[in-house]
Amino acid sequence: DTGVSQDPRHKITKRGQNVTFRCDPISEHNRLYWYRQTLGQGPEFLTYFQNEAQLEKSRLLSDRFSAERPKGSFSTLEIQRTEQGDSAMYLCASSLYNLEQFFGPGTRLTVL
Amino acid sequence: AQKITQTQPGMFVQEKEAVTLDCTYDTSDPSYGLFWYKQPSSGEMIFLIYQGSYDQQNATEGRYSLNFQKARKSANLVISASQLGDSAMYFCAMREGSNYQLIWGAGTKLIIKP
């Protein structure tokens, strides 16, 4: 049984570039969540999928952010025209319905 | 107003001692769930324990127990017989009603001294 995986683990990019992160949830989990975590803080909710439907986006998520879960399995989070303020750890989690969320190792983004 | 408050930014504890990490919460929803997660320096968020608002008994999972005091709106995590590997950030989180997102506290950095 594999847990939640995320790719890449680290990403360094220049301001203005686009980046895309991938999350593979636990296979039987129907819910998938994206969070962002900055140093010294708890995670902040970004968006949530139930199967392939994106049911909620946080106000934190600007128009430069988009997420997809095309077949209800893996998900991608894209950030366009990255800014230095986007530097953070991006965490993906999955759950079976409303049970506990299991997290991946995260993708650490550094925008230069 | 903060929904989840963790008042201890950092704690030092001697190995093998018990440790209590504080968490208070604020909600008007009668149905809610409280979670504790551990985040080692590697970054992965590890689920530890869950307490539902209607659960009659305090949750326990191995060396972890949750001291749930509903009237005081507190859900403290107790780690018995602490180990060096317990050194990490610990986060308290809440889910309200049928909401799916977790609301997180700022965390407590726990360091276990040998």
PDB file of C-alpha atoms in Angstrom:
ATOM      1  CA  ASP A   1       0.000   0.000   0.000  1.00  0.00           C
ATOM      2  CA  THR A   2       1.535   3.280  -1.045  1.00  0.00           C
ATOM      3  CA  GLY A   3       0.673   6.580   0.547  1.00  0.00           C
ATOM      4  CA  VAL A   4       0.129   9.930  -1.094  1.00  0.00           C
ATOM      5  CA  SER A   5       2.972  10.848  -3.427  1.00  0.00           C
ATOM      6  CA  GLN A   6       3.925  14.237  -4.828  1.00  0.00           C
ATOM      7  CA  ASP A   7       6.242  15.227  -7.614  1.00  0.00           C
ATOM      8  CA  PRO A   8       8.589  17.026  -7.697  1.00  0.00           C
ATOM      9  CA  ARG A   9       9.751  17.250  -4.097  1.00  0.00           C
ATOM     10  CA  HIS A  10      11.591  20.493  -4.757  1.00  0.00           C
ATOM     11  CA  LYS A  11      11.202  23.114  -7.449  1.00  0.00           C
ATOM     12  CA  ILE A  12      13.275  26.229  -7.966  1.00  0.00           C
ATOM     13  CA  THR A  13      12.028  28.634 -10.592  1.00  0.00           C
ATOM     14  CA  LYS A  14      12.477  32.204 -11.698  1.00  0.00           C
ATOM     15  CA  ARG A  15       9.803  34.796 -11.169  1.00  0.00           C
ATOM     16  CA  GLY A  16       7.344  34.840 -14.045  1.00  0.00           C
ATOM     17  CA  GLN A  17       7.737  31.183 -14.978  1.00  0.00           C
ATOM     18  CA  ASN A  18       4.929  28.625 -14.829  1.00  0.00           C
ATOM     19  CA  VAL A  19       5.193  25.548 -12.642  1.00  0.00           C
ATOM     20  CA  THR A  20       3.096  22.398 -12.340  1.00  0.00           C
ATOM     21  CA  PHE A  21       2.975  19.967  -9.428  1.00  0.00           C
ATOM     22  CA  ARG A  22       1.503  16.486  -9.399  1.00  0.00           C
ATOM     23  CA  CYS A  23      -0.211  14.587  -6.603  1.00  0.00           C
ATOM     24  CA  ASP A  24      -1.114  10.891  -6.609  1.00  0.00           C
ATOM     25  CA  PRO A  25      -3.560  10.116  -3.783  1.00  0.00           C
ATOM     26  CA  ILE A  26      -4.152   6.820  -2.018  1.00  0.00           C
ATOM     27  CA  SER A  27      -5.926   4.772  -4.650  1.00  0.00           C
ATOM     28  CA  GLU A  28      -9.279   4.209  -2.974  1.00  0.00           C
ATOM     29  CA  HIS A  29      -9.605   7.780  -1.697  1.00  0.00           C
ATOM     30  CA  ASN A  30     -12.256   9.863  -3.417  1.00  0.00           C
ATOM     31  CA  ARG A  31     -11.321  13.234  -1.919  1.00  0.00           C
ATOM     32  CA  LEU A  32      -8.189  15.206  -2.667  1.00  0.00           C
ATOM     33  CA  TYR A  33      -7.034  18.459  -1.098  1.00  0.00           C
ATOM     34  CA  TRP A  34      -4.320  21.005  -1.783  1.00  0.00           C
ATOM     35  CA  TYR A  35      -2.827  23.118   0.997  1.00  0.00           C
ATOM     36  CA  ARG A  36      -0.049  25.677   1.122  1.00  0.00           C
ATOM     37  CA  GLN A  37       2.264  26.010   4.087  1.00  0.00           C
ATOM     38  CA  THR A  38       4.757  28.798   4.724  1.00  0.00           C
ATOM     39  CA  LEU A  39       7.559  28.576   7.234  1.00  0.00           C
ATOM     40  CA  GLY A  40       6.400  28.558  10.844  1.00  0.00           C
ATOM     41  CA  GLN A  41       2.711  28.379   9.967  1.00  0.00           C
ATOM     42  CA  GLY A  42       0.052  25.736   9.758  1.00  0.00           C
ATOM     43  CA  PRO A  43      -1.237  24.713   6.335  1.00  0.00           C
ATOM     44  CA  GLU A  44      -3.769  26.901   4.528  1.00  0.00           C
ATOM     45  CA  PHE A  45      -6.506  25.308   2.472  1.00  0.00           C
ATOM     46  CA  LEU A  46      -6.338  25.973  -1.279  1.00  0.00           C
ATOM     47  CA  THR A  47      -8.787  23.698  -3.022  1.00  0.00           C
ATOM     48  CA  TYR A  48     -10.643  20.404  -2.804  1.00  0.00           C
ATOM     49  CA  PHE A  49     -11.869  17.704  -5.192  1.00  0.00           C
ATOM     50  CA  GLN A  50     -14.406  14.995  -4.739  1.00  0.00           C
ATOM     51  CA  ASN A  51     -13.647  12.519  -7.492  1.00  0.00           C
ATOM     52  CA  GLU A  52     -13.038  14.709 -10.555  1.00  0.00           C
ATOM     53  CA  ALA A  53     -15.161  17.644  -9.415  1.00  0.00           C
ATOM     54  CA  GLN A  54     -13.468  20.674  -7.927  1.00  0.00           C
ATOM     55  CA  LEU A  55     -15.948  21.674  -5.255  1.00  0.00           C
ATOM     56  CA  GLU A  56     -14.253  24.578  -3.538  1.00  0.00           C
ATOM     57  CA  LYS A  57     -11.456  27.075  -4.064  1.00  0.00           C
ATOM     58  CA  SER A  58     -10.089  29.258  -1.314  1.00  0.00           C
ATOM     59  CA  ARG A  59     -10.065  33.023  -1.696  1.00  0.00           C
ATOM     60  CA  LEU A  60      -6.300  32.618  -1.279  1.00  0.00           C
ATOM     61  CA  LEU A  61      -6.180  31.048  -4.697  1.00  0.00           C
ATOM     62  CA  SER A  62      -5.641  33.795  -7.245  1.00  0.00           C
ATOM     63  CA  ASP A  63      -6.440  33.448 -10.922  1.00  0.00           C
ATOM     64  CA  ARG A  64      -2.835  32.403 -11.489  1.00  0.00           C
ATOM     65  CA  PHE A  65      -3.542  29.115  -9.727  1.00  0.00           C
ATOM     66  CA  SER A  66      -5.436  26.268 -11.322  1.00  0.00           C
ATOM     67  CA  ALA A  67      -5.953  22.684 -10.266  1.00  0.00           C
ATOM     68  CA  GLU A  68      -7.333  19.670 -12.063  1.00  0.00           C
ATOM     69  CA  ARG A  69      -8.180  16.093 -11.288  1.00  0.00           C
ATOM     70  CA  PRO A  70      -9.185  14.873 -14.732  1.00  0.00           C
ATOM     71  CA  LYS A  71     -10.057  11.244 -14.061  1.00  0.00           C
ATOM     72  CA  GLY A  72     -10.666  11.398 -10.349  1.00  0.00           C
ATOM     73  CA  SER A  73      -7.246   9.947  -9.637  1.00  0.00           C
ATOM     74  CA  PHE A  74      -4.105  12.106  -9.735  1.00  0.00           C
ATOM     75  CA  SER A  75      -4.283  15.876  -9.532  1.00  0.00           C
ATOM     76  CA  THR A  76      -2.147  18.726 -10.844  1.00  0.00           C
ATOM     77  CA  LEU A  77      -1.697  22.197  -9.423  1.00  0.00           C
ATOM     78  CA  GLU A  78      -0.379  24.826 -11.818  1.00  0.00           C
ATOM     79  CA  ILE A  79       0.889  28.255 -10.899  1.00  0.00           C
ATOM     80  CA  GLN A  80       1.274  30.711 -13.765  1.00  0.00           C
ATOM     81  CA  ARG A  81       3.580  33.733 -13.732  1.00  0.00           C
ATOM     82  CA  THR A  82       5.070  32.795 -10.384  1.00  0.00           C
ATOM     83  CA  GLU A  83       5.829  35.490  -7.832  1.00  0.00           C
ATOM     84  CA  GLN A  84       8.238  35.422  -4.897  1.00  0.00           C
ATOM     85  CA  GLY A  85       5.264  35.305  -2.545  1.00  0.00           C
ATOM     86  CA  ASP A  86       4.347  31.916  -4.007  1.00  0.00           C
ATOM     87  CA  SER A  87       7.398  30.372  -2.342  1.00  0.00           C
ATOM     88  CA  ALA A  88       6.024  27.792   0.078  1.00  0.00           C
ATOM     89  CA  MET A  89       5.477  24.100   0.667  1.00  0.00           C
ATOM     90  CA  TYR A  90       2.535  22.781  -1.334  1.00  0.00           C
ATOM     91  CA  LEU A  91       0.887  19.850   0.388  1.00  0.00           C
ATOM     92  CA  CYS A  92      -1.541  17.375  -1.105  1.00  0.00           C
ATOM     93  CA  ALA A  93      -3.798  15.182   1.008  1.00  0.00           C
ATOM     94  CA  SER A  94      -6.440  12.570   0.314  1.00  0.00           C
ATOM     95  CA  SER A  95      -9.234  10.988   2.283  1.00  0.00           C
ATOM     96  CA  LEU A  96     -12.039   8.504   1.948  1.00  0.00           C
ATOM     97  CA  TYR A  97     -15.096  10.680   2.274  1.00  0.00           C
ATOM     98  CA  ASN A  98     -14.881  12.693   5.496  1.00  0.00           C
ATOM     99  CA  LEU A  99     -12.374  10.495   7.312  1.00  0.00           C
ATOM    100  CA  GLU A 100      -8.884  11.595   8.278  1.00  0.00           C
ATOM    101  CA  GLN A 101      -6.734  13.194   5.615  1.00  0.00           C
ATOM    102  CA  PHE A 102      -3.428  11.590   4.712  1.00  0.00           C
ATOM    103  CA  PHE A 103      -0.722  13.873   3.410  1.00  0.00           C
ATOM    104  CA  GLY A 104       2.017  13.534   0.864  1.00  0.00           C
ATOM    105  CA  PRO A 105       5.605  14.689   1.421  1.00  0.00           C
ATOM    106  CA  GLY A 106       4.930  18.050  -0.177  1.00  0.00           C
ATOM    107  CA  THR A 107       6.545  20.047  -2.968  1.00  0.00           C
ATOM    108  CA  ARG A 108       8.785  22.864  -1.802  1.00  0.00           C
ATOM    109  CA  LEU A 109       8.655  25.764  -4.251  1.00  0.00           C
ATOM    110  CA  THR A 110      11.297  28.481  -4.285  1.00  0.00           C
ATOM    111  CA  VAL A 111      10.721  31.450  -6.584  1.00  0.00           C
ATOM    112  CA  LEU A 112      13.850  33.498  -7.227  1.00  0.00           C
TER     113      LEU A 112
ATOM    114  CA  ALA B   1     -10.950  35.366  15.731  1.00  0.00           C
ATOM    115  CA  GLN B   2      -8.639  32.375  15.775  1.00  0.00           C
ATOM    116  CA  LYS B   3     -10.516  29.125  15.419  1.00  0.00           C
ATOM    117  CA  ILE B   4      -7.608  26.975  16.602  1.00  0.00           C
ATOM    118  CA  THR B   5      -5.145  28.274  19.167  1.00  0.00           C
ATOM    119  CA  GLN B   6      -1.928  26.562  20.142  1.00  0.00           C
ATOM    120  CA  THR B   7      -0.348  28.695  22.846  1.00  0.00           C
ATOM    121  CA  GLN B   8       3.006  26.912  23.077  1.00  0.00           C
ATOM    122  CA  PRO B   9       5.313  27.893  20.214  1.00  0.00           C
ATOM    123  CA  GLY B  10       7.993  25.556  21.540  1.00  0.00           C
ATOM    124  CA  MET B  11       8.588  22.977  24.254  1.00  0.00           C
ATOM    125  CA  PHE B  12      11.616  21.123  25.585  1.00  0.00           C
ATOM    126  CA  VAL B  13      10.929  17.812  27.312  1.00  0.00           C
ATOM    127  CA  GLN B  14      13.233  15.213  28.808  1.00  0.00           C
ATOM    128  CA  GLU B  15      13.171  11.824  27.111  1.00  0.00           C
ATOM    129  CA  LYS B  16      10.752   9.314  28.706  1.00  0.00           C
ATOM    130  CA  GLU B  17       8.680  12.041  30.316  1.00  0.00           C
ATOM    131  CA  ALA B  18       5.045  12.630  29.369  1.00  0.00           C
ATOM    132  CA  VAL B  19       4.218  15.817  27.498  1.00  0.00           C
ATOM    133  CA  THR B  20       0.969  17.716  26.984  1.00  0.00           C
ATOM    134  CA  LEU B  21       0.491  19.951  23.951  1.00  0.00           C
ATOM    135  CA  ASP B  22      -2.300  22.484  24.290  1.00  0.00           C
ATOM    136  CA  CYS B  23      -5.044  23.195  21.776  1.00  0.00           C
ATOM    137  CA  THR B  24      -8.167  25.291  22.206  1.00  0.00           C
ATOM    138  CA  TYR B  25     -10.787  25.744  19.540  1.00  0.00           C
ATOM    139  CA  ASP B  26     -13.720  27.969  18.742  1.00  0.00           C
ATOM    140  CA  THR B  27     -16.823  26.853  16.897  1.00  0.00           C
ATOM    141  CA  SER B  28     -20.576  27.254  17.174  1.00  0.00           C
ATOM    142  CA  ASP B  29     -21.253  24.101  15.172  1.00  0.00           C
ATOM    143  CA  PRO B  30     -22.304  21.231  17.465  1.00  0.00           C
ATOM    144  CA  SER B  31     -20.744  18.717  15.075  1.00  0.00           C
ATOM    145  CA  TYR B  32     -17.007  18.971  14.597  1.00  0.00           C
ATOM    146  CA  GLY B  33     -13.858  16.887  14.571  1.00  0.00           C
ATOM    147  CA  LEU B  34     -10.469  17.576  16.056  1.00  0.00           C
ATOM    148  CA  PHE B  35      -7.227  16.211  14.655  1.00  0.00           C
ATOM    149  CA  TRP B  36      -3.603  16.154  15.671  1.00  0.00           C
ATOM    150  CA  TYR B  37      -0.826  15.854  13.128  1.00  0.00           C
ATOM    151  CA  LYS B  38       2.941  15.541  13.510  1.00  0.00           C
ATOM    152  CA  GLN B  39       5.313  17.175  11.034  1.00  0.00           C
ATOM    153  CA  PRO B  40       8.966  16.087  11.300  1.00  0.00           C
ATOM    154  CA  SER B  41      11.718  18.127   9.720  1.00  0.00           C
ATOM    155  CA  SER B  42      11.296  16.057   6.552  1.00  0.00           C
ATOM    156  CA  GLY B  43       8.033  17.933   5.989  1.00  0.00           C
ATOM    157  CA  GLU B  44       5.456  15.152   5.728  1.00  0.00           C
ATOM    158  CA  MET B  45       2.303  15.684   7.775  1.00  0.00           C
ATOM    159  CA  ILE B  46       1.528  12.520   9.765  1.00  0.00           C
ATOM    160  CA  PHE B  47      -1.952  11.882  11.179  1.00  0.00           C
ATOM    161  CA  LEU B  48      -1.867  10.970  14.890  1.00  0.00           C
ATOM    162  CA  ILE B  49      -5.321  10.997  16.445  1.00  0.00           C
ATOM    163  CA  TYR B  50      -8.921  12.108  15.950  1.00  0.00           C
ATOM    164  CA  GLN B  51     -11.709  13.129  18.342  1.00  0.00           C
ATOM    165  CA  GLY B  52     -15.292  13.681  17.263  1.00  0.00           C
ATOM    166  CA  SER B  53     -17.455  16.163  19.121  1.00  0.00           C
ATOM    167  CA  TYR B  54     -20.010  13.494  19.977  1.00  0.00           C
ATOM    168  CA  ASP B  55     -17.492  10.899  21.090  1.00  0.00           C
ATOM    169  CA  GLN B  56     -18.122   9.957  24.696  1.00  0.00           C
ATOM    170  CA  GLN B  57     -14.606   8.792  25.441  1.00  0.00           C
ATOM    171  CA  ASN B  58     -11.258  10.445  24.917  1.00  0.00           C
ATOM    172  CA  ALA B  59      -9.430   9.083  21.885  1.00  0.00           C
ATOM    173  CA  THR B  60      -6.278   7.025  22.351  1.00  0.00           C
ATOM    174  CA  GLU B  61      -3.769   5.682  19.820  1.00  0.00           C
ATOM    175  CA  GLY B  62      -0.784   3.917  21.320  1.00  0.00           C
ATOM    176  CA  ARG B  63       1.301   6.495  23.195  1.00  0.00           C
ATOM    177  CA  TYR B  64      -1.011   9.309  22.062  1.00  0.00           C
ATOM    178  CA  SER B  65      -4.162  10.309  23.873  1.00  0.00           C
ATOM    179  CA  LEU B  66      -6.430  13.283  23.499  1.00  0.00           C
ATOM    180  CA  ASN B  67      -7.643  15.076  26.616  1.00  0.00           C
ATOM    181  CA  PHE B  68     -10.970  16.362  25.302  1.00  0.00           C
ATOM    182  CA  GLN B  69     -12.727  18.904  27.513  1.00  0.00           C
ATOM    183  CA  LYS B  70     -15.751  19.987  25.543  1.00  0.00           C
ATOM    184  CA  ALA B  71     -17.026  22.658  27.928  1.00  0.00           C
ATOM    185  CA  ARG B  72     -13.626  24.325  27.923  1.00  0.00           C
ATOM    186  CA  LYS B  73     -13.238  23.801  24.177  1.00  0.00           C
ATOM    187  CA  SER B  74      -9.861  22.221  24.594  1.00  0.00           C
ATOM    188  CA  ALA B  75      -8.335  19.169  22.945  1.00  0.00           C
ATOM    189  CA  ASN B  76      -4.870  18.677  24.344  1.00  0.00           C
ATOM    190  CA  LEU B  77      -2.569  15.983  22.998  1.00  0.00           C
ATOM    191  CA  VAL B  78      -0.784  13.848  25.572  1.00  0.00           C
ATOM    192  CA  ILE B  79       2.282  11.862  24.559  1.00  0.00           C
ATOM    193  CA  SER B  80       3.329   9.314  27.144  1.00  0.00           C
ATOM    194  CA  ALA B  81       6.933   8.145  27.572  1.00  0.00           C
ATOM    195  CA  SER B  82       8.374  10.571  25.034  1.00  0.00           C
ATOM    196  CA  GLN B  83      11.066   9.392  22.629  1.00  0.00           C
ATOM    197  CA  LEU B  84      13.748  11.251  20.700  1.00  0.00           C
ATOM    198  CA  GLY B  85      11.812  10.526  17.508  1.00  0.00           C
ATOM    199  CA  ASP B  86       8.888  12.540  18.844  1.00  0.00           C
ATOM    200  CA  SER B  87      10.831  15.744  18.153  1.00  0.00           C
ATOM    201  CA  ALA B  88       8.756  17.543  15.503  1.00  0.00           C
ATOM    202  CA  MET B  89       6.133  20.220  14.902  1.00  0.00           C
ATOM    203  CA  TYR B  90       2.694  19.270  16.158  1.00  0.00           C
ATOM    204  CA  PHE B  91      -0.457  20.761  14.663  1.00  0.00           C
ATOM    205  CA  CYS B  92      -3.999  20.759  15.968  1.00  0.00           C
ATOM    206  CA  ALA B  93      -6.730  21.044  13.339  1.00  0.00           C
ATOM    207  CA  MET B  94     -10.519  21.175  13.255  1.00  0.00           C
ATOM    208  CA  ARG B  95     -13.196  20.284  10.758  1.00  0.00           C
ATOM    209  CA  GLU B  96     -16.603  21.890  11.320  1.00  0.00           C
ATOM    210  CA  GLY B  97     -19.856  20.197  10.433  1.00  0.00           C
ATOM    211  CA  SER B  98     -19.817  18.661   6.986  1.00  0.00           C
ATOM    212  CA  ASN B  99     -17.042  20.959   5.794  1.00  0.00           C
ATOM    213  CA  TYR B 100     -14.165  19.199   4.145  1.00  0.00           C
ATOM    214  CA  GLN B 101     -11.316  21.578   4.825  1.00  0.00           C
ATOM    215  CA  LEU B 102      -9.252  21.502   7.968  1.00  0.00           C
ATOM    216  CA  ILE B 103      -8.587  24.668   9.950  1.00  0.00           C
ATOM    217  CA  TRP B 104      -5.134  24.588  11.465  1.00  0.00           C
ATOM    218  CA  GLY B 105      -3.365  26.015  14.466  1.00  0.00           C
ATOM    219  CA  ALA B 106       0.084  27.577  14.245  1.00  0.00           C
ATOM    220  CA  GLY B 107       1.756  24.502  15.687  1.00  0.00           C
ATOM    221  CA  THR B 108       4.028  23.650  18.618  1.00  0.00           C
ATOM    222  CA  LYS B 109       7.669  22.714  18.101  1.00  0.00           C
ATOM    223  CA  LEU B 110       8.491  19.856  20.457  1.00  0.00           C
ATOM    224  CA  ILE B 111      12.105  18.968  21.193  1.00  0.00           C
ATOM    225  CA  ILE B 112      12.894  15.854  23.208  1.00  0.00           C
ATOM    226  CA  LYS B 113      16.163  16.039  25.110  1.00  0.00           C
ATOM    227  CA  PRO B 114      18.219  12.864  25.718  1.00  0.00           C
TER     228      PRO B 114
END
